[in-house]
Amino acid sequence: IIMVTVDLSEETIFTWGAPPLKFGAGASDEVGFEMSGYGVRRVLIVTDAGIHALGLPERIADNLRRYGIESEIFDGVHIEPTDDSMNKATEYARAQGPWDGFVAVGGGSAIDTAKAVNLLTTYPGELMDYVNKPIGAAKTPPGQLKPLVAIPTTAGTGAESTAMCVMDILSMKVKTGISHWRLRPTLAVIDPLLTMSLPPEVTAAAGMDIVCHALESYTARWYATFDRKKPEERVTYCGSNPVSDLWCEKSLTLLARSFRTAVQRGGEDVEARSNMMMAATFAGMGFGNSGVHIPHANAYPIAGMVKDYRPAGYPQEEPMVPHGQSVSLTAPEAFRFCFDSAPRRHLRAAELLDPRADKTNDPREQLPSVLISLMRDIGIPNGIGGVGYTEADVPDLVPGTMKQQRLLATCPKPPTEDDIADILTKSVQNW
């Protein structure tokens, strides 16, 4: 064996992981069989009241029962999870436990809540012990968690593929999360039939989350440009890499083919719904390893500091900016800012997302113009002004973005506070 000496001051290793998948129409009716393979006897089904009212959790409970698995249903998941709602879910699970495993049924909110419940019922500690720094202590989960099967009912978050859970910290009016590979679901069961009745507004918002996951991951800082890390220091987001790139490219191709159709005719087009579910999962398999950057970092204060905005297609009990909307609102300007860091990647991303787009205009404008065209077609609000913010709010939003250093570290062109303020200001209106 000949040992070759190389400079190891920069990173030479990237990591990639994703759960096994079961994908296809009717896949949700095979959960009992899948769970029986883990030797579980008592399972908590984690969902929200809206999904519970549709009867899907009971159907899953019946399926589990056929394989000798008892279950209970917790339907208290908040539409956009908060530290308070996750703590309440954990209190319920601790009081009613112990549990051998978990099934999450719903959007990213249900899946992320189940991840937190799994962690906090398996090991001692409180939510803030594990939340990312500088907001929490970023404690590492000490060992393996219980089996968690994730069944998404929206095509957006990709939470069934990822190793993080996201929440609003109410006292700080900021979004953050927990990030560690042990949080990744044990199995993702993806059934496109569960999304057929989604309102067009929800389809549009959730779909923009897919778009931003794929684009941010594809344009993220290249993994080899980071400083060399010790094994125990490596984080879930390792930067763009050859494997994540493949999934992001495929996701963008599927979006180009089916996104507008899913919004306009989603109730009758199974192929479009299937493509959107696959795009969400593929994007999750990309960004869940490489990372996201400015649009997601901006989204956290945009959602966390919402005033009176109540989006169509969602329950109207309280003001909220759906996550998929919040990540998209500053995306055009963010990609203008990042363009110089990787021009070819931005141009390739624009071509994948819209192969028919005009390629003769300013290269810096190609990806932003493709995004704006899509957002207008599917009814996304026109910039942060469309959800109630003005230029006067920008100084209040900037600190919330700058707290997301875990995300900003993945940006190929690290932004200053002034850069973020400029991006937000120029995003008050996108067209």
CSV table of C-alpha atoms in Angstrom, one decimal:
chain,number,residue,atom,x,y,z
A,1,ILE,CA,0.0,0.0,0.0
A,2,ILE,CA,1.4,3.4,-1.0
A,3,MET,CA,0.3,6.2,1.2
A,4,VAL,CA,-0.1,9.5,-0.6
A,5,THR,CA,0.2,12.8,1.3
A,6,VAL,CA,-2.5,15.3,0.5
A,7,ASP,CA,-3.5,18.7,2.0
A,8,LEU,CA,-6.3,18.0,4.4
A,9,SER,CA,-6.9,21.6,5.5
A,10,GLU,CA,-10.0,21.7,3.3
A,11,GLU,CA,-12.8,19.1,3.5
A,12,THR,CA,-12.4,16.0,1.4
A,13,ILE,CA,-15.5,14.1,2.6
A,14,PHE,CA,-19.2,14.6,2.0
A,15,THR,CA,-22.0,12.6,3.6
A,16,TRP,CA,-25.3,11.6,2.1
A,17,GLY,CA,-28.3,9.7,3.6
A,18,ALA,CA,-32.0,9.1,3.0
A,19,PRO,CA,-34.6,6.7,4.4
A,20,PRO,CA,-35.8,3.7,2.4
A,21,LEU,CA,-38.9,4.6,0.3
A,22,LYS,CA,-42.2,2.9,-0.5
A,23,PHE,CA,-43.7,5.0,-3.3
A,24,GLY,CA,-47.0,4.7,-5.3
A,25,ALA,CA,-50.8,4.9,-5.3
A,26,GLY,CA,-52.1,2.9,-2.4
A,27,ALA,CA,-48.8,2.7,-0.5
A,28,SER,CA,-50.3,4.1,2.7
A,29,ASP,CA,-52.4,0.9,3.0
A,30,GLU,CA,-49.2,-1.2,3.6
A,31,VAL,CA,-48.1,0.6,6.7
A,32,GLY,CA,-49.1,-2.3,9.0
A,33,PHE,CA,-46.9,-4.7,7.1
A,34,GLU,CA,-44.0,-2.3,7.1
A,35,MET,CA,-44.3,-1.6,10.9
A,36,SER,CA,-44.5,-5.3,11.7
A,37,GLY,CA,-41.0,-5.7,10.4
A,38,TYR,CA,-39.7,-3.6,13.3
A,39,GLY,CA,-41.2,-5.8,16.0
A,40,VAL,CA,-43.3,-3.0,17.5
A,41,ARG,CA,-46.5,-3.6,19.5
A,42,ARG,CA,-47.7,-0.1,20.4
A,43,VAL,CA,-47.5,2.9,18.1
A,44,LEU,CA,-48.4,6.6,18.4
A,45,ILE,CA,-49.9,8.1,15.2
A,46,VAL,CA,-49.1,11.8,15.0
A,47,THR,CA,-51.3,14.0,12.9
A,48,ASP,CA,-53.3,17.2,12.8
A,49,ALA,CA,-57.1,17.8,13.3
A,50,GLY,CA,-57.7,18.4,9.6
A,51,ILE,CA,-56.2,15.1,8.5
A,52,HIS,CA,-57.9,13.3,11.4
A,53,ALA,CA,-61.2,14.6,10.2
A,54,LEU,CA,-60.6,13.0,6.8
A,55,GLY,CA,-60.4,9.6,8.4
A,56,LEU,CA,-56.9,8.7,7.2
A,57,PRO,CA,-55.3,8.1,10.7
A,58,GLU,CA,-58.2,5.6,11.6
A,59,ARG,CA,-57.5,3.8,8.3
A,60,ILE,CA,-53.9,3.5,9.2
A,61,ALA,CA,-54.8,2.3,12.7
A,62,ASP,CA,-57.0,-0.4,11.3
A,63,ASN,CA,-54.2,-1.5,9.0
A,64,LEU,CA,-51.8,-1.6,11.9
A,65,ARG,CA,-54.3,-3.7,13.9
A,66,ARG,CA,-54.3,-6.4,11.2
A,67,TYR,CA,-50.7,-7.0,12.0
A,68,GLY,CA,-51.2,-7.1,15.8
A,69,ILE,CA,-50.0,-3.5,16.4
A,70,GLU,CA,-52.1,-1.3,18.7
A,71,SER,CA,-52.1,2.4,18.2
A,72,GLU,CA,-53.4,5.7,19.5
A,73,ILE,CA,-53.9,8.9,17.5
A,74,PHE,CA,-52.6,12.3,18.6
A,75,ASP,CA,-54.1,15.0,16.4
A,76,GLY,CA,-52.9,18.2,18.1
A,77,VAL,CA,-50.2,19.1,15.6
A,78,HIS,CA,-50.1,22.8,14.8
A,79,ILE,CA,-50.3,23.8,11.2
A,80,GLU,CA,-47.0,25.6,11.5
A,81,PRO,CA,-45.3,23.9,14.5
A,82,THR,CA,-44.2,26.0,17.5
A,83,ASP,CA,-42.1,25.1,20.5
A,84,ASP,CA,-45.3,25.2,22.5
A,85,SER,CA,-47.1,22.8,20.2
A,86,MET,CA,-44.2,20.4,20.1
A,87,ASN,CA,-43.9,20.5,23.9
A,88,LYS,CA,-47.6,19.7,24.2
A,89,ALA,CA,-47.2,16.8,21.8
A,90,THR,CA,-44.3,15.5,23.8
A,91,GLU,CA,-46.2,15.9,27.1
A,92,TYR,CA,-49.0,13.8,25.7
A,93,ALA,CA,-46.7,11.2,24.4
A,94,ARG,CA,-44.8,10.9,27.7
A,95,ALA,CA,-48.0,10.7,29.7
A,96,GLN,CA,-49.5,8.0,27.4
A,97,GLY,CA,-46.3,6.1,26.7
A,98,PRO,CA,-44.2,4.1,26.4
A,99,TRP,CA,-44.2,3.7,22.6
A,100,ASP,CA,-42.4,1.2,20.4
A,101,GLY,CA,-42.6,3.4,17.4
A,102,PHE,CA,-44.4,6.3,15.6
A,103,VAL,CA,-46.3,6.9,12.4
A,104,ALA,CA,-46.5,10.6,11.2
A,105,VAL,CA,-49.4,11.4,8.9
A,106,GLY,CA,-49.7,14.8,7.4
A,107,GLY,CA,-47.5,17.6,6.0
A,108,GLY,CA,-44.1,18.6,7.3
A,109,SER,CA,-45.7,19.9,10.5
A,110,ALA,CA,-46.8,16.4,11.5
A,111,ILE,CA,-43.6,14.7,10.4
A,112,ASP,CA,-41.4,17.2,12.2
A,113,THR,CA,-43.5,17.0,15.3
A,114,ALA,CA,-43.2,13.2,15.3
A,115,LYS,CA,-39.4,13.6,15.0
A,116,ALA,CA,-39.3,15.8,18.1
A,117,VAL,CA,-41.6,13.5,20.0
A,118,ASN,CA,-39.5,10.5,19.1
A,119,LEU,CA,-36.4,12.2,20.4
A,120,LEU,CA,-37.8,13.6,23.6
A,121,THR,CA,-39.6,10.4,24.6
A,122,THR,CA,-36.6,8.2,23.8
A,123,TYR,CA,-34.1,10.3,25.7
A,124,PRO,CA,-34.3,12.8,28.6
A,125,GLY,CA,-34.2,16.5,28.1
A,126,GLU,CA,-36.2,19.4,26.9
A,127,LEU,CA,-36.8,20.7,23.4
A,128,MET,CA,-34.3,23.7,23.7
A,129,ASP,CA,-31.6,21.3,24.7
A,130,TYR,CA,-31.5,20.0,21.2
A,131,VAL,CA,-32.5,23.1,19.2
A,132,ASN,CA,-29.7,24.5,16.9
A,133,LYS,CA,-27.3,27.1,18.3
A,134,PRO,CA,-27.3,30.0,19.0
A,135,ILE,CA,-31.0,29.7,20.0
A,136,GLY,CA,-30.7,26.3,21.7
A,137,ALA,CA,-27.9,24.1,23.1
A,138,ALA,CA,-27.6,21.9,20.0
A,139,LYS,CA,-27.2,18.8,22.2
A,140,THR,CA,-26.6,15.6,20.2
A,141,PRO,CA,-29.1,12.8,20.4
A,142,PRO,CA,-27.2,10.1,22.4
A,143,GLY,CA,-28.3,7.1,20.5
A,144,GLN,CA,-30.7,5.5,18.1
A,145,LEU,CA,-34.4,6.6,18.1
A,146,LYS,CA,-37.6,4.4,17.8
A,147,PRO,CA,-38.9,3.4,14.4
A,148,LEU,CA,-40.7,6.3,12.7
A,149,VAL,CA,-42.7,5.9,9.5
A,150,ALA,CA,-43.5,9.1,7.7
A,151,ILE,CA,-46.5,9.4,5.4
A,152,PRO,CA,-46.7,12.8,3.8
A,153,THR,CA,-50.0,14.3,2.7
A,154,THR,CA,-48.6,17.3,0.9
A,155,ALA,CA,-46.0,17.6,-1.8
A,156,GLY,CA,-43.6,20.2,-0.4
A,157,THR,CA,-41.4,19.9,2.7
A,158,GLY,CA,-39.6,16.7,1.9
A,159,ALA,CA,-39.6,16.1,5.7
A,160,GLU,CA,-40.0,12.4,5.1
A,161,SER,CA,-36.5,12.4,3.7
A,162,THR,CA,-34.7,14.8,6.0
A,163,ALA,CA,-32.9,14.7,9.3
A,164,MET,CA,-34.2,18.0,10.7
A,165,CYS,CA,-37.4,19.3,12.3
A,166,VAL,CA,-38.4,23.0,12.1
A,167,MET,CA,-40.5,25.1,14.5
A,168,ASP,CA,-41.4,28.6,15.6
A,169,ILE,CA,-39.9,29.8,18.9
A,170,LEU,CA,-42.8,31.9,20.0
A,171,SER,CA,-40.9,34.0,22.6
A,172,MET,CA,-38.3,35.1,20.0
A,173,LYS,CA,-40.6,35.3,17.0
A,174,VAL,CA,-38.1,33.2,15.0
A,175,LYS,CA,-38.1,29.9,13.3
A,176,THR,CA,-35.3,27.4,13.9
A,177,GLY,CA,-35.0,23.6,14.4
A,178,ILE,CA,-33.2,20.5,15.4
A,179,SER,CA,-30.8,19.0,12.9
A,180,HIS,CA,-29.2,15.5,13.3
A,181,TRP,CA,-29.1,12.4,11.1
A,182,ARG,CA,-30.7,10.3,13.9
A,183,LEU,CA,-34.0,12.3,13.3
A,184,ARG,CA,-34.4,11.0,9.8
A,185,PRO,CA,-37.5,8.7,9.5
A,186,THR,CA,-36.9,5.0,9.3
A,187,LEU,CA,-39.1,4.7,6.3
A,188,ALA,CA,-41.0,7.1,4.0
A,189,VAL,CA,-44.3,5.8,2.7
A,190,ILE,CA,-45.4,8.1,-0.2
A,191,ASP,CA,-48.9,7.8,-1.6
A,192,PRO,CA,-49.8,10.4,-4.3
A,193,LEU,CA,-53.5,9.6,-3.8
A,194,LEU,CA,-53.4,11.4,-0.4
A,195,THR,CA,-52.8,14.7,-2.1
A,196,MET,CA,-55.6,14.7,-4.7
A,197,SER,CA,-57.9,16.9,-2.7
A,198,LEU,CA,-55.3,19.6,-1.7
A,199,PRO,CA,-56.6,23.1,-2.5
A,200,PRO,CA,-54.7,24.9,-5.3
A,201,GLU,CA,-53.3,27.5,-2.9
A,202,VAL,CA,-51.8,24.8,-0.7
A,203,THR,CA,-50.5,23.0,-3.7
A,204,ALA,CA,-48.8,26.2,-4.9
A,205,ALA,CA,-47.3,27.1,-1.5
A,206,ALA,CA,-46.0,23.6,-0.8
A,207,GLY,CA,-44.7,23.3,-4.3
A,208,MET,CA,-42.6,26.4,-3.9
A,209,ASP,CA,-41.0,24.8,-0.9
A,210,ILE,CA,-39.9,22.0,-3.3
A,211,VAL,CA,-38.6,24.6,-5.8
A,212,CYS,CA,-36.5,26.4,-3.2
A,213,HIS,CA,-35.2,23.2,-1.7
A,214,ALA,CA,-33.9,22.0,-5.0
A,215,LEU,CA,-32.5,25.4,-6.1
A,216,GLU,CA,-30.9,26.3,-2.8
A,217,SER,CA,-29.4,22.8,-2.5
A,218,TYR,CA,-28.1,22.9,-6.1
A,219,THR,CA,-26.5,26.4,-5.6
A,220,ALA,CA,-25.2,25.7,-2.1
A,221,ARG,CA,-21.6,26.1,-1.3
A,222,TRP,CA,-19.5,23.1,-2.7
A,223,TYR,CA,-18.7,20.6,0.1
A,224,ALA,CA,-14.9,20.7,-0.6
A,225,THR,CA,-14.7,24.5,0.1
A,226,PHE,CA,-15.5,24.1,3.8
A,227,ASP,CA,-12.7,23.8,6.4
A,228,ARG,CA,-11.7,20.2,7.3
A,229,LYS,CA,-13.9,18.8,10.1
A,230,LYS,CA,-13.4,16.0,12.6
A,231,PRO,CA,-15.9,13.2,12.3
A,232,GLU,CA,-17.9,14.3,15.4
A,233,GLU,CA,-18.0,17.9,14.1
A,234,ARG,CA,-19.6,17.1,10.7
A,235,VAL,CA,-23.1,18.6,10.4
A,236,THR,CA,-26.1,17.3,8.5
A,237,TYR,CA,-25.7,20.1,5.9
A,238,CYS,CA,-22.4,19.4,4.2
A,239,GLY,CA,-22.8,21.5,1.1
A,240,SER,CA,-23.6,20.7,-2.5
A,241,ASN,CA,-22.1,17.4,-3.7
A,242,PRO,CA,-22.3,15.0,-6.6
A,243,VAL,CA,-25.1,12.8,-5.1
A,244,SER,CA,-27.3,15.7,-3.9
A,245,ASP,CA,-26.9,17.4,-7.3
A,246,LEU,CA,-28.5,14.4,-9.0
A,247,TRP,CA,-31.6,14.4,-6.9
A,248,CYS,CA,-32.0,18.2,-7.2
A,249,GLU,CA,-31.7,18.1,-11.0
A,250,LYS,CA,-34.4,15.3,-11.2
A,251,SER,CA,-36.6,17.3,-8.9
A,252,LEU,CA,-36.4,20.4,-11.0
A,253,THR,CA,-37.2,18.4,-14.1
A,254,LEU,CA,-40.3,16.9,-12.5
A,255,LEU,CA,-41.4,20.4,-11.3
A,256,ALA,CA,-41.1,21.8,-14.8
A,257,ARG,CA,-43.3,19.0,-16.1
A,258,SER,CA,-46.1,19.0,-13.5
A,259,PHE,CA,-46.2,22.0,-11.1
A,260,ARG,CA,-48.5,24.3,-13.0
A,261,THR,CA,-50.8,21.3,-13.9
A,262,ALA,CA,-50.9,20.2,-10.2
A,263,VAL,CA,-52.1,23.7,-9.2
A,264,GLN,CA,-54.6,24.1,-12.0
A,265,ARG,CA,-56.0,20.5,-12.3
A,266,GLY,CA,-54.6,18.7,-9.3
A,267,GLY,CA,-57.9,17.0,-8.4
A,268,GLU,CA,-58.0,15.0,-11.6
A,269,ASP,CA,-54.4,14.5,-12.7
A,270,VAL,CA,-52.8,11.6,-10.8
A,271,GLU,CA,-49.6,11.8,-12.9
A,272,ALA,CA,-49.0,15.4,-11.9
A,273,ARG,CA,-49.7,14.7,-8.3
A,274,SER,CA,-47.3,11.7,-8.4
A,275,ASN,CA,-44.6,13.8,-10.0
A,276,MET,CA,-45.0,16.5,-7.4
A,277,MET,CA,-44.7,13.9,-4.6
A,278,MET,CA,-41.6,12.5,-6.2
A,279,ALA,CA,-40.1,16.0,-6.7
A,280,ALA,CA,-40.7,16.8,-3.0
A,281,THR,CA,-39.0,13.6,-1.9
A,282,PHE,CA,-36.1,13.9,-4.4
A,283,ALA,CA,-35.5,17.6,-3.3
A,284,GLY,CA,-35.5,16.4,0.3
A,285,MET,CA,-32.9,13.8,-0.6
A,286,GLY,CA,-30.9,16.7,-2.0
A,287,PHE,CA,-31.2,19.5,0.5
A,288,GLY,CA,-31.4,17.2,3.5
A,289,ASN,CA,-27.8,16.6,2.9
A,290,SER,CA,-26.4,19.6,1.1
A,291,GLY,CA,-28.4,22.3,2.8
A,292,VAL,CA,-30.4,25.4,2.0
A,293,HIS,CA,-29.4,29.0,2.3
A,294,ILE,CA,-30.7,32.6,2.0
A,295,PRO,CA,-34.3,32.1,0.9
A,296,HIS,CA,-34.9,29.7,3.8
A,297,ALA,CA,-33.0,31.8,6.3
A,298,ASN,CA,-35.2,34.8,5.3
A,299,ALA,CA,-38.3,32.7,5.5
A,300,TYR,CA,-37.9,32.1,9.3
A,301,PRO,CA,-38.4,35.8,10.4
A,302,ILE,CA,-41.0,36.3,7.6
A,303,ALA,CA,-43.1,33.6,9.0
A,304,GLY,CA,-42.2,34.2,12.7
A,305,MET,CA,-43.1,37.9,12.6
A,306,VAL,CA,-46.4,37.7,10.6
A,307,LYS,CA,-48.9,40.4,11.3
A,308,ASP,CA,-52.4,40.0,9.9
A,309,TYR,CA,-51.9,37.9,6.8
A,310,ARG,CA,-54.3,35.0,6.4
A,311,PRO,CA,-53.6,32.9,3.3
A,312,ALA,CA,-56.4,31.5,1.1
A,313,GLY,CA,-56.8,27.7,1.2
A,314,TYR,CA,-55.6,27.4,4.9
A,315,PRO,CA,-57.5,27.5,8.2
A,316,GLN,CA,-58.2,31.1,9.1
A,317,GLU,CA,-58.0,30.9,12.9
A,318,GLU,CA,-54.8,33.0,13.2
A,319,PRO,CA,-52.4,34.9,11.0
A,320,MET,CA,-49.7,32.9,9.2
A,321,VAL,CA,-47.4,32.8,6.3
A,322,PRO,CA,-47.2,29.2,4.9
A,323,HIS,CA,-43.7,28.0,4.9
A,324,GLY,CA,-43.7,27.4,1.1
A,325,GLN,CA,-44.7,31.0,0.5
A,326,SER,CA,-42.3,32.5,3.0
A,327,VAL,CA,-39.3,30.7,1.4
A,328,SER,CA,-40.2,31.8,-2.1
A,329,LEU,CA,-40.8,35.5,-1.5
A,330,THR,CA,-37.1,36.6,-1.4
A,331,ALA,CA,-35.8,33.8,-3.7
A,332,PRO,CA,-35.6,35.8,-6.9
A,333,GLU,CA,-33.5,38.5,-5.3
A,334,ALA,CA,-31.4,35.9,-3.3
A,335,PHE,CA,-30.4,34.2,-6.5
A,336,ARG,CA,-29.5,37.5,-8.1
A,337,PHE,CA,-27.2,38.0,-5.1
A,338,CYS,CA,-25.6,34.6,-5.4
A,339,PHE,CA,-25.3,34.4,-9.2
A,340,ASP,CA,-21.6,35.4,-9.3
A,341,SER,CA,-20.6,32.5,-7.0
A,342,ALA,CA,-21.7,29.8,-9.5
A,343,PRO,CA,-23.1,31.3,-12.8
A,344,ARG,CA,-23.2,27.9,-14.6
A,345,ARG,CA,-25.2,26.3,-11.8
A,346,HIS,CA,-27.8,29.2,-11.8
A,347,LEU,CA,-28.2,29.0,-15.5
A,348,ARG,CA,-28.5,25.2,-15.5
A,349,ALA,CA,-31.1,25.4,-12.7
A,350,ALA,CA,-33.1,28.0,-14.7
A,351,GLU,CA,-33.0,25.7,-17.8
A,352,LEU,CA,-34.2,22.7,-15.8
A,353,LEU,CA,-37.1,24.5,-14.1
A,354,ASP,CA,-38.3,26.0,-17.4
A,355,PRO,CA,-36.6,24.6,-20.6
A,356,ARG,CA,-38.7,27.0,-22.7
A,357,ALA,CA,-37.5,30.2,-21.0
A,358,ASP,CA,-35.8,33.0,-22.9
A,359,LYS,CA,-32.0,32.4,-22.7
A,360,THR,CA,-31.1,35.6,-24.5
A,361,ASN,CA,-31.6,38.0,-21.6
A,362,ASP,CA,-29.1,39.0,-18.9
A,363,PRO,CA,-27.7,35.7,-17.5
A,364,ARG,CA,-28.1,37.0,-13.9
A,365,GLU,CA,-31.8,37.5,-14.6
A,366,GLN,CA,-32.6,34.1,-16.1
A,367,LEU,CA,-33.3,32.2,-12.8
A,368,PRO,CA,-35.1,35.1,-11.1
A,369,SER,CA,-37.3,35.6,-14.2
A,370,VAL,CA,-38.1,31.8,-14.4
A,371,LEU,CA,-39.1,31.9,-10.7
A,372,ILE,CA,-41.2,35.1,-11.1
A,373,SER,CA,-43.0,33.7,-14.1
A,374,LEU,CA,-43.9,30.5,-12.1
A,375,MET,CA,-44.9,32.4,-9.0
A,376,ARG,CA,-47.2,34.7,-10.9
A,377,ASP,CA,-48.8,31.7,-12.8
A,378,ILE,CA,-49.6,29.8,-9.6
A,379,GLY,CA,-50.8,32.8,-7.4
A,380,ILE,CA,-47.9,33.3,-5.0
A,381,PRO,CA,-48.0,36.7,-3.2
A,382,ASN,CA,-46.0,39.5,-4.9
A,383,GLY,CA,-43.0,39.7,-2.5
A,384,ILE,CA,-43.0,40.3,1.2
A,385,GLY,CA,-45.3,43.2,0.6
A,386,GLY,CA,-47.9,40.7,-0.4
A,387,VAL,CA,-48.0,39.1,3.1
A,388,GLY,CA,-48.1,42.4,4.9
A,389,TYR,CA,-44.5,43.8,5.2
A,390,THR,CA,-43.2,47.1,4.1
A,391,GLU,CA,-39.7,48.5,3.7
A,392,ALA,CA,-40.0,49.9,7.2
A,393,ASP,CA,-40.1,46.3,8.6
A,394,VAL,CA,-36.8,45.3,7.0
A,395,PRO,CA,-34.6,46.3,10.0
A,396,ASP,CA,-36.8,44.1,12.3
A,397,LEU,CA,-36.5,41.1,9.9
A,398,VAL,CA,-32.8,41.2,9.4
A,399,PRO,CA,-31.8,39.9,12.9
A,400,GLY,CA,-34.0,36.9,12.5
A,401,THR,CA,-32.3,36.0,9.3
A,402,MET,CA,-28.8,36.5,10.8
A,403,LYS,CA,-29.7,34.0,13.6
A,404,GLN,CA,-29.9,31.3,11.0
A,405,GLN,CA,-26.1,30.8,10.7
A,406,ARG,CA,-26.6,27.0,10.2
A,407,LEU,CA,-28.3,27.9,6.9
A,408,LEU,CA,-26.2,31.0,5.9
A,409,ALA,CA,-23.0,29.0,6.3
A,410,THR,CA,-24.2,26.9,3.3
A,411,CYS,CA,-24.5,30.0,1.1
A,412,PRO,CA,-21.9,30.1,-1.6
A,413,LYS,CA,-21.6,33.9,-1.1
A,414,PRO,CA,-21.8,34.6,2.6
A,415,PRO,CA,-24.1,37.6,3.2
A,416,THR,CA,-23.6,40.5,5.6
A,417,GLU,CA,-26.5,42.2,7.5
A,418,ASP,CA,-26.5,44.9,4.8
A,419,ASP,CA,-26.8,42.3,2.1
A,420,ILE,CA,-29.8,40.7,3.7
A,421,ALA,CA,-31.4,44.1,4.3
A,422,ASP,CA,-30.9,44.8,0.6
A,423,ILE,CA,-32.4,41.5,-0.5
A,424,LEU,CA,-35.4,42.0,1.7
A,425,THR,CA,-35.9,45.6,0.6
A,426,LYS,CA,-35.8,44.6,-3.1
A,427,SER,CA,-38.2,41.8,-2.4
A,428,VAL,CA,-41.0,44.0,-1.1
A,429,GLN,CA,-42.3,43.6,-4.6
A,430,ASN,CA,-41.0,41.0,-7.1
A,431,TRP,CA,-42.9,42.2,-10.1
